Amino acid sequence: MSSITTPPATVILTGDRPTGPLHLGHFVGSLRNRVAYQQQYQQFVMLADAQALTDNMEDTGKVHRNVIEVALDYLAVGIDPTKTTIFIQSQVPELTELTFYYLNLVTVARLERNPTVKEEIRLRGFERDIPAGFLTYPASQAADISAFKATLVPVGEDQIPMIEQTNEIVRRFNRLVQRDILVETKALVPEIGRLPGIDGKAKMSKSLGNTINLGDSADQIRAAVKQVYTDPLHLLVADPGHLEGNVAFLYLDAFDTDKVALEEMKAHYVRGGLGDSVVKKRLDTVLQEMLAPIRARREEFAQDKGQVLQMLKEGTINARAVAAATVDEVRRALGLSYF
Ligand code: TRP
């Protein structure tokens, strides 16, 4: 007789460091998908304010302010708190406790080898003065993921080393206590690559100042579209244009739903005779249409921040209950239960 085991249900956990408003890059890379996943799966979305402090200790006000701003972005795009548990990391102290145990399951050398951490240390210019909390944040991220027994973690490619390190910790823990208490997880990397910035740099990012934010006004969008990098060799309307690296077309690929018209426009551009201003006009129309309802919803929610905080409070209470159950198992397995 074969034993029947029910496959584990899919549990999704993702998070964002609340250090600034969310932009089109987030929308393409994660927010749209979250709206879809919440229909099918149990989903937790975490405002990683404690992780944000690992490199923002001198600007805690920024992190505090952005918790509510990012929550507004979530609600505006349609992440629905009745379907998705949205919560604030720092208000789930069980995550800190788990992190403290996990730090004994990882070596300093292994943390130093984590490619994401390595790159971030370089970008931040920490050199030898690395905050210990920053170096060890992969253990904290392992706690975030494993506390919820998340089986899927939708993240950008740059976060894959975090998932690998999480699974190393999970395996070490389970082996140590000789029970499968923690669950291994999988990174879910979106097929659609990352969105370049309006300046054509590989990444849309707040720190590069090349974003279009979800809450931007119609004027801000218009001004940004004017600056969008196209083809520097396309000097005259009659000249043939190039699509490679042409941000206007990359954005249209991502957002224009009229694919037939878009393909015609591309062919015309490549042939010559189509000016950048026409392409940008189309891009402006597409982005304005897409972002107007998001902005309107955002403004509506922003009128009642008390209600948003209440939603976050309820989400956090629910998240905390789940994390507490895991921490209870972990403590018992480690012999840390006495009363
Ligand atoms: N490190 C992620 C980022 O930079 C945020 C994050 C914190 C996260 N904890 C997580 C993402 C757990 C996925 C799962 O955006």
Short mmCIF file of C-alpha atoms and ligand atoms in Angstrom, two decimals:
data_model
loop_
_atom_site.label_atom_id
_atom_site.label_comp_id
_atom_site.label_asym_id
_atom_site.label_seq_id
_atom_site.Cartn_x
_atom_site.Cartn_y
_atom_site.Cartn_z
CA MET A 1 0.00 0.00 0.00
CA SER A 2 1.44 3.31 -0.96
CA SER A 3 1.25 6.04 1.59
CA ILE A 4 -0.64 9.08 0.52
CA THR A 5 0.79 12.40 1.50
CA THR A 6 -0.92 15.64 0.69
CA PRO A 7 1.50 18.01 -0.98
CA PRO A 8 2.23 21.04 1.15
CA ALA A 9 0.07 24.02 0.33
CA THR A 10 1.79 26.89 -1.38
CA VAL A 11 2.63 29.67 1.01
CA ILE A 12 4.14 32.83 -0.39
CA LEU A 13 6.17 35.38 1.47
CA THR A 14 7.70 38.52 0.04
CA GLY A 15 8.80 41.81 1.38
CA ASP A 16 10.10 45.25 0.61
CA ARG A 17 12.42 47.50 2.50
CA PRO A 18 10.35 50.64 3.06
CA THR A 19 12.95 53.23 2.11
CA GLY A 20 11.10 55.07 -0.65
CA PRO A 21 8.02 55.09 -2.85
CA LEU A 22 7.45 52.11 -5.12
CA HIS A 23 7.89 52.63 -8.86
CA LEU A 24 7.16 51.04 -12.22
CA GLY A 25 10.04 48.60 -11.73
CA HIS A 26 8.34 47.23 -8.62
CA PHE A 27 5.04 47.14 -10.46
CA VAL A 28 6.40 44.99 -13.29
CA GLY A 29 8.71 42.87 -11.18
CA SER A 30 6.53 42.10 -8.19
CA LEU A 31 3.37 44.06 -7.44
CA ARG A 32 1.37 42.83 -10.44
CA ASN A 33 2.26 39.25 -9.59
CA ARG A 34 1.25 39.63 -5.97
CA VAL A 35 -2.19 40.78 -7.04
CA ALA A 36 -2.47 37.57 -9.08
CA TYR A 37 -1.00 35.22 -6.43
CA GLN A 38 -3.40 36.36 -3.73
CA GLN A 39 -6.27 34.78 -5.68
CA GLN A 40 -4.68 31.35 -5.48
CA TYR A 41 -2.27 31.14 -2.60
CA GLN A 42 -1.84 32.06 0.98
CA GLN A 43 0.31 35.17 0.75
CA PHE A 44 2.22 37.23 3.29
CA VAL A 45 3.68 40.59 2.30
CA MET A 46 6.08 42.12 4.76
CA LEU A 47 7.17 45.71 5.24
CA ALA A 48 10.81 44.99 6.12
CA ASP A 49 11.38 48.03 8.31
CA ALA A 50 13.81 46.24 10.63
CA GLN A 51 15.88 45.05 7.67
CA ALA A 52 15.79 48.60 6.27
CA LEU A 53 17.48 49.79 9.45
CA THR A 54 20.55 47.65 8.72
CA ASP A 55 21.74 50.45 6.46
CA ASN A 56 19.48 53.33 7.54
CA MET A 57 20.16 53.57 11.25
CA GLU A 58 20.96 57.28 10.86
CA ASP A 59 17.62 57.94 9.17
CA THR A 60 14.96 56.02 11.05
CA GLY A 61 12.42 58.74 10.21
CA LYS A 62 12.69 57.83 6.54
CA VAL A 63 11.91 54.19 7.25
CA HIS A 64 9.02 55.09 9.55
CA ARG A 65 7.45 57.43 6.97
CA ASN A 66 7.82 54.94 4.16
CA VAL A 67 6.05 52.11 5.96
CA ILE A 68 2.75 53.88 5.39
CA GLU A 69 3.76 55.11 1.91
CA VAL A 70 4.60 51.60 0.71
CA ALA A 71 1.43 50.25 2.32
CA LEU A 72 -0.50 52.84 0.29
CA ASP A 73 1.28 51.66 -2.86
CA TYR A 74 0.26 48.07 -2.06
CA LEU A 75 -3.38 49.00 -1.59
CA ALA A 76 -3.39 51.25 -4.66
CA VAL A 77 -2.26 48.46 -7.01
CA GLY A 78 -4.84 46.06 -5.60
CA ILE A 79 -3.06 43.99 -2.99
CA ASP A 80 -6.14 43.19 -0.94
CA PRO A 81 -5.73 42.89 2.83
CA THR A 82 -8.66 40.48 2.98
CA LYS A 83 -6.66 38.09 0.76
CA THR A 84 -3.05 38.97 1.58
CA THR A 85 -1.62 39.31 5.07
CA ILE A 86 0.27 42.60 5.03
CA PHE A 87 2.42 43.13 8.11
CA ILE A 88 5.26 45.12 9.65
CA GLN A 89 8.45 43.15 10.32
CA SER A 90 9.57 44.99 13.46
CA GLN A 91 6.23 44.32 15.14
CA VAL A 92 6.78 40.56 14.94
CA PRO A 93 9.52 40.09 17.56
CA GLU A 94 9.43 36.33 16.94
CA LEU A 95 11.41 37.06 13.77
CA THR A 96 14.17 38.66 15.81
CA GLU A 97 14.25 35.68 18.12
CA LEU A 98 14.54 33.22 15.23
CA THR A 99 17.32 35.33 13.74
CA PHE A 100 19.26 35.09 16.98
CA TYR A 101 19.16 31.28 16.87
CA TYR A 102 19.93 31.12 13.15
CA LEU A 103 23.06 33.20 13.59
CA ASN A 104 24.59 30.09 15.14
CA LEU A 105 23.87 28.10 12.00
CA VAL A 106 25.86 30.32 9.68
CA THR A 107 29.51 31.35 9.68
CA VAL A 108 30.89 34.84 9.27
CA ALA A 109 32.84 33.58 6.25
CA ARG A 110 29.65 32.30 4.63
CA LEU A 111 27.91 35.63 5.22
CA GLU A 112 30.87 37.46 3.72
CA ARG A 113 30.65 35.25 0.64
CA ASN A 114 26.95 35.97 0.03
CA PRO A 115 27.08 37.70 -3.39
CA THR A 116 24.15 40.01 -2.64
CA VAL A 117 25.64 41.16 0.63
CA LYS A 118 29.06 41.53 -1.01
CA GLU A 119 27.66 43.73 -3.77
CA GLU A 120 25.62 45.83 -1.34
CA ILE A 121 28.68 46.35 0.86
CA ARG A 122 30.56 47.58 -2.21
CA LEU A 123 27.72 49.89 -3.31
CA ARG A 124 27.37 51.38 0.16
CA GLY A 125 31.10 51.91 0.53
CA PHE A 126 31.21 50.16 3.91
CA GLU A 127 34.66 48.68 3.19
CA ARG A 128 35.86 47.38 6.58
CA ASP A 129 33.20 49.24 8.60
CA ILE A 130 30.34 46.86 7.98
CA PRO A 131 27.56 47.05 10.56
CA ALA A 132 27.23 43.55 12.05
CA GLY A 133 23.48 43.78 11.55
CA PHE A 134 24.02 44.39 7.86
CA LEU A 135 26.42 41.49 7.41
CA THR A 136 24.03 39.15 9.15
CA TYR A 137 20.77 40.22 7.53
CA PRO A 138 20.63 37.01 5.45
CA ALA A 139 19.96 35.17 8.73
CA SER A 140 17.14 37.62 9.41
CA GLN A 141 15.75 37.06 5.95
CA ALA A 142 15.92 33.30 6.55
CA ALA A 143 13.87 33.92 9.69
CA ASP A 144 11.29 35.97 7.74
CA ILE A 145 10.83 33.20 5.22
CA SER A 146 10.97 30.16 7.47
CA ALA A 147 8.78 31.60 10.24
CA PHE A 148 5.89 31.43 7.77
CA LYS A 149 7.03 28.11 6.29
CA ALA A 150 6.90 29.87 2.95
CA THR A 151 7.34 27.49 0.03
CA LEU A 152 7.69 30.22 -2.59
CA VAL A 153 9.47 33.54 -2.38
CA PRO A 154 8.91 35.79 -5.41
CA VAL A 155 12.00 37.94 -5.69
CA GLY A 156 14.30 39.59 -8.18
CA GLU A 157 17.34 37.72 -9.40
CA ASP A 158 19.58 39.61 -6.99
CA GLN A 159 17.84 37.90 -4.08
CA ILE A 160 18.56 34.31 -5.18
CA PRO A 161 21.62 34.03 -2.89
CA MET A 162 19.32 34.93 0.01
CA ILE A 163 17.07 32.01 -0.78
CA GLU A 164 20.04 29.65 -1.09
CA GLN A 165 21.32 30.78 2.26
CA THR A 166 17.85 30.40 3.78
CA ASN A 167 17.71 26.79 2.60
CA GLU A 168 21.16 26.08 4.00
CA ILE A 169 19.99 27.31 7.39
CA VAL A 170 16.73 25.34 7.13
CA ARG A 171 18.59 22.12 6.27
CA ARG A 172 21.15 22.62 9.01
CA PHE A 173 18.45 23.27 11.56
CA ASN A 174 16.37 20.24 10.58
CA ARG A 175 19.45 18.00 10.56
CA LEU A 176 20.50 19.31 13.95
CA VAL A 177 17.17 18.63 15.61
CA GLN A 178 16.56 15.54 13.45
CA ARG A 179 13.07 16.63 12.54
CA ASP A 180 11.61 18.42 9.57
CA ILE A 181 10.35 21.44 11.42
CA LEU A 182 11.40 24.10 8.95
CA VAL A 183 10.45 24.03 5.29
CA GLU A 184 12.76 24.60 2.34
CA THR A 185 11.69 27.30 -0.04
CA LYS A 186 12.00 28.24 -3.68
CA ALA A 187 12.75 31.55 -5.35
CA LEU A 188 10.20 32.57 -7.92
CA VAL A 189 11.94 34.94 -10.31
CA PRO A 190 9.64 36.77 -12.74
CA GLU A 191 10.18 35.92 -16.40
CA ILE A 192 9.99 39.52 -17.41
CA GLY A 193 13.40 41.02 -16.79
CA ARG A 194 14.00 44.08 -14.76
CA LEU A 195 12.80 47.42 -16.03
CA PRO A 196 15.56 49.92 -16.91
CA GLY A 197 15.48 53.44 -15.54
CA ILE A 198 14.22 56.34 -17.67
CA ASP A 199 17.90 57.20 -18.30
CA GLY A 200 18.57 53.78 -19.83
CA LYS A 201 20.60 52.51 -16.86
CA ALA A 202 20.09 48.81 -16.25
CA LYS A 203 17.95 49.31 -13.19
CA MET A 204 15.12 51.60 -12.21
CA SER A 205 16.08 52.68 -8.73
CA LYS A 206 15.32 55.43 -6.30
CA SER A 207 18.99 55.96 -5.54
CA LEU A 208 19.75 56.49 -9.25
CA GLY A 209 16.92 59.06 -9.52
CA ASN A 210 15.60 57.44 -12.69
CA THR A 211 12.18 56.24 -11.59
CA ILE A 212 8.54 56.81 -12.40
CA ASN A 213 6.72 56.31 -9.12
CA LEU A 214 3.28 54.80 -8.74
CA GLY A 215 2.03 57.90 -6.95
CA ASP A 216 3.50 60.40 -9.46
CA SER A 217 1.22 63.17 -10.72
CA ALA A 218 0.20 63.44 -14.38
CA ASP A 219 2.72 66.27 -14.77
CA GLN A 220 5.53 64.26 -13.22
CA ILE A 221 4.79 61.38 -15.57
CA ARG A 222 4.74 63.70 -18.57
CA ALA A 223 8.07 65.26 -17.56
CA ALA A 224 9.65 61.83 -17.01
CA VAL A 225 8.46 60.55 -20.38
CA LYS A 226 10.11 63.57 -22.06
CA GLN A 227 13.41 62.49 -20.50
CA VAL A 228 13.12 58.83 -21.44
CA TYR A 229 16.26 57.59 -23.17
CA THR A 230 15.67 56.51 -26.77
CA ASP A 231 18.16 56.12 -29.62
CA PRO A 232 20.95 58.71 -29.53
CA LEU A 233 21.69 58.01 -33.21
CA HIS A 234 18.13 58.78 -34.27
CA LEU A 235 18.72 62.43 -35.04
CA LEU A 236 16.31 63.06 -37.89
CA VAL A 237 12.78 61.75 -38.15
CA ALA A 238 13.69 60.19 -41.51
CA ASP A 239 16.64 58.27 -40.03
CA PRO A 240 16.19 54.59 -39.21
CA GLY A 241 15.92 54.12 -35.44
CA HIS A 242 17.15 51.37 -33.13
CA LEU A 243 15.06 49.41 -30.65
CA GLU A 244 17.92 47.89 -28.63
CA GLY A 245 18.29 49.72 -25.35
CA ASN A 246 15.53 52.11 -26.39
CA VAL A 247 13.72 52.68 -23.13
CA ALA A 248 10.58 54.14 -24.72
CA PHE A 249 10.00 50.87 -26.56
CA LEU A 250 11.06 48.74 -23.59
CA TYR A 251 8.37 50.46 -21.53
CA LEU A 252 5.81 50.10 -24.30
CA ASP A 253 6.67 46.38 -24.43
CA ALA A 254 5.96 46.18 -20.72
CA PHE A 255 2.78 48.26 -20.58
CA ASP A 256 1.12 48.80 -23.96
CA THR A 257 -1.69 46.29 -24.32
CA ASP A 258 -2.21 47.05 -28.04
CA LYS A 259 0.55 44.75 -29.26
CA VAL A 260 -0.46 44.94 -32.92
CA ALA A 261 -0.16 48.71 -33.05
CA LEU A 262 3.08 48.48 -31.08
CA GLU A 263 4.66 46.08 -33.58
CA GLU A 264 3.66 48.40 -36.43
CA MET A 265 5.16 51.33 -34.59
CA LYS A 266 8.40 49.44 -34.06
CA ALA A 267 8.65 48.49 -37.73
CA HIS A 268 8.03 52.09 -38.75
CA TYR A 269 10.68 53.34 -36.31
CA VAL A 270 13.28 50.90 -37.59
CA ARG A 271 12.44 51.76 -41.21
CA GLY A 272 12.77 55.47 -40.56
CA GLY A 273 10.19 58.24 -40.74
CA LEU A 274 8.83 57.96 -37.21
CA GLY A 275 9.93 60.60 -34.76
CA ASP A 276 10.67 60.03 -31.07
CA SER A 277 7.96 62.50 -30.16
CA VAL A 278 5.28 60.21 -31.60
CA VAL A 279 6.63 57.22 -29.68
CA LYS A 280 6.78 59.26 -26.49
CA LYS A 281 3.27 60.55 -27.02
CA ARG A 282 2.05 56.96 -27.12
CA LEU A 283 4.12 56.09 -24.04
CA ASP A 284 2.67 59.05 -22.17
CA THR A 285 -0.88 57.97 -23.05
CA VAL A 286 -0.23 54.37 -21.97
CA LEU A 287 1.38 55.33 -18.66
CA GLN A 288 -1.19 58.01 -17.85
CA GLU A 289 -4.04 55.56 -18.44
CA MET A 290 -2.39 52.87 -16.37
CA LEU A 291 -1.34 55.07 -13.46
CA ALA A 292 -4.39 57.35 -13.14
CA PRO A 293 -6.60 54.78 -11.38
CA ILE A 294 -3.68 53.67 -9.18
CA ARG A 295 -3.03 57.27 -8.18
CA ALA A 296 -6.72 57.86 -7.50
CA ARG A 297 -6.96 54.80 -5.26
CA ARG A 298 -3.76 55.81 -3.52
CA GLU A 299 -5.14 59.27 -2.75
CA GLU A 300 -8.37 57.78 -1.50
CA PHE A 301 -6.60 55.46 0.95
CA ALA A 302 -4.23 58.27 1.96
CA GLN A 303 -7.21 60.28 3.23
CA ASP A 304 -7.70 57.79 6.00
CA LYS A 305 -4.30 56.77 7.27
CA GLY A 306 -5.86 55.58 10.50
CA GLN A 307 -7.69 52.94 8.54
CA VAL A 308 -4.48 51.91 6.78
CA LEU A 309 -2.73 51.57 10.13
CA GLN A 310 -5.62 49.51 11.44
CA MET A 311 -5.29 47.20 8.43
CA LEU A 312 -1.55 46.86 9.11
CA LYS A 313 -2.24 46.15 12.76
CA GLU A 314 -4.66 43.35 11.95
CA GLY A 315 -2.28 41.87 9.38
CA THR A 316 0.54 42.02 11.89
CA ILE A 317 -1.52 40.27 14.58
CA ASN A 318 -2.31 37.46 12.13
CA ALA A 319 1.28 37.19 10.94
CA ARG A 320 2.52 37.14 14.50
CA ALA A 321 0.34 34.19 15.37
CA VAL A 322 1.84 32.16 12.53
CA ALA A 323 5.41 33.15 13.37
CA ALA A 324 4.85 32.43 17.06
CA ALA A 325 3.73 28.88 16.29
CA THR A 326 6.94 28.22 14.36
CA VAL A 327 9.11 29.81 17.04
CA ASP A 328 7.41 27.63 19.63
CA GLU A 329 8.35 24.51 17.65
CA VAL A 330 11.89 25.80 17.19
CA ARG A 331 12.36 26.54 20.88
CA ARG A 332 11.11 23.12 21.90
CA ALA A 333 13.35 21.42 19.36
CA LEU A 334 16.33 23.34 20.75
CA GLY A 335 15.47 22.43 24.31
CA LEU A 336 14.51 26.00 25.14
CA SER A 337 11.20 25.27 26.82
CA TYR A 338 10.98 25.12 30.56
CA PHE A 339 7.58 26.03 31.91
N1 TRP B 1 15.73 41.87 0.97
C1 TRP B 1 14.49 42.24 0.36
C2 TRP B 1 14.72 43.49 -0.48
O1 TRP B 1 15.78 44.04 -0.49
C3 TRP B 1 13.40 42.52 1.35
C4 TRP B 1 13.07 41.32 2.20
C5 TRP B 1 13.25 41.19 3.55
C6 TRP B 1 12.52 40.09 1.74
N2 TRP B 1 12.86 39.99 3.96
C7 TRP B 1 12.40 39.27 2.89
C8 TRP B 1 12.14 39.60 0.49
C9 TRP B 1 11.92 37.99 2.80
C10 TRP B 1 11.65 38.32 0.43
C11 TRP B 1 11.55 37.50 1.56
O2 TRP B 1 13.80 43.94 -1.12
#
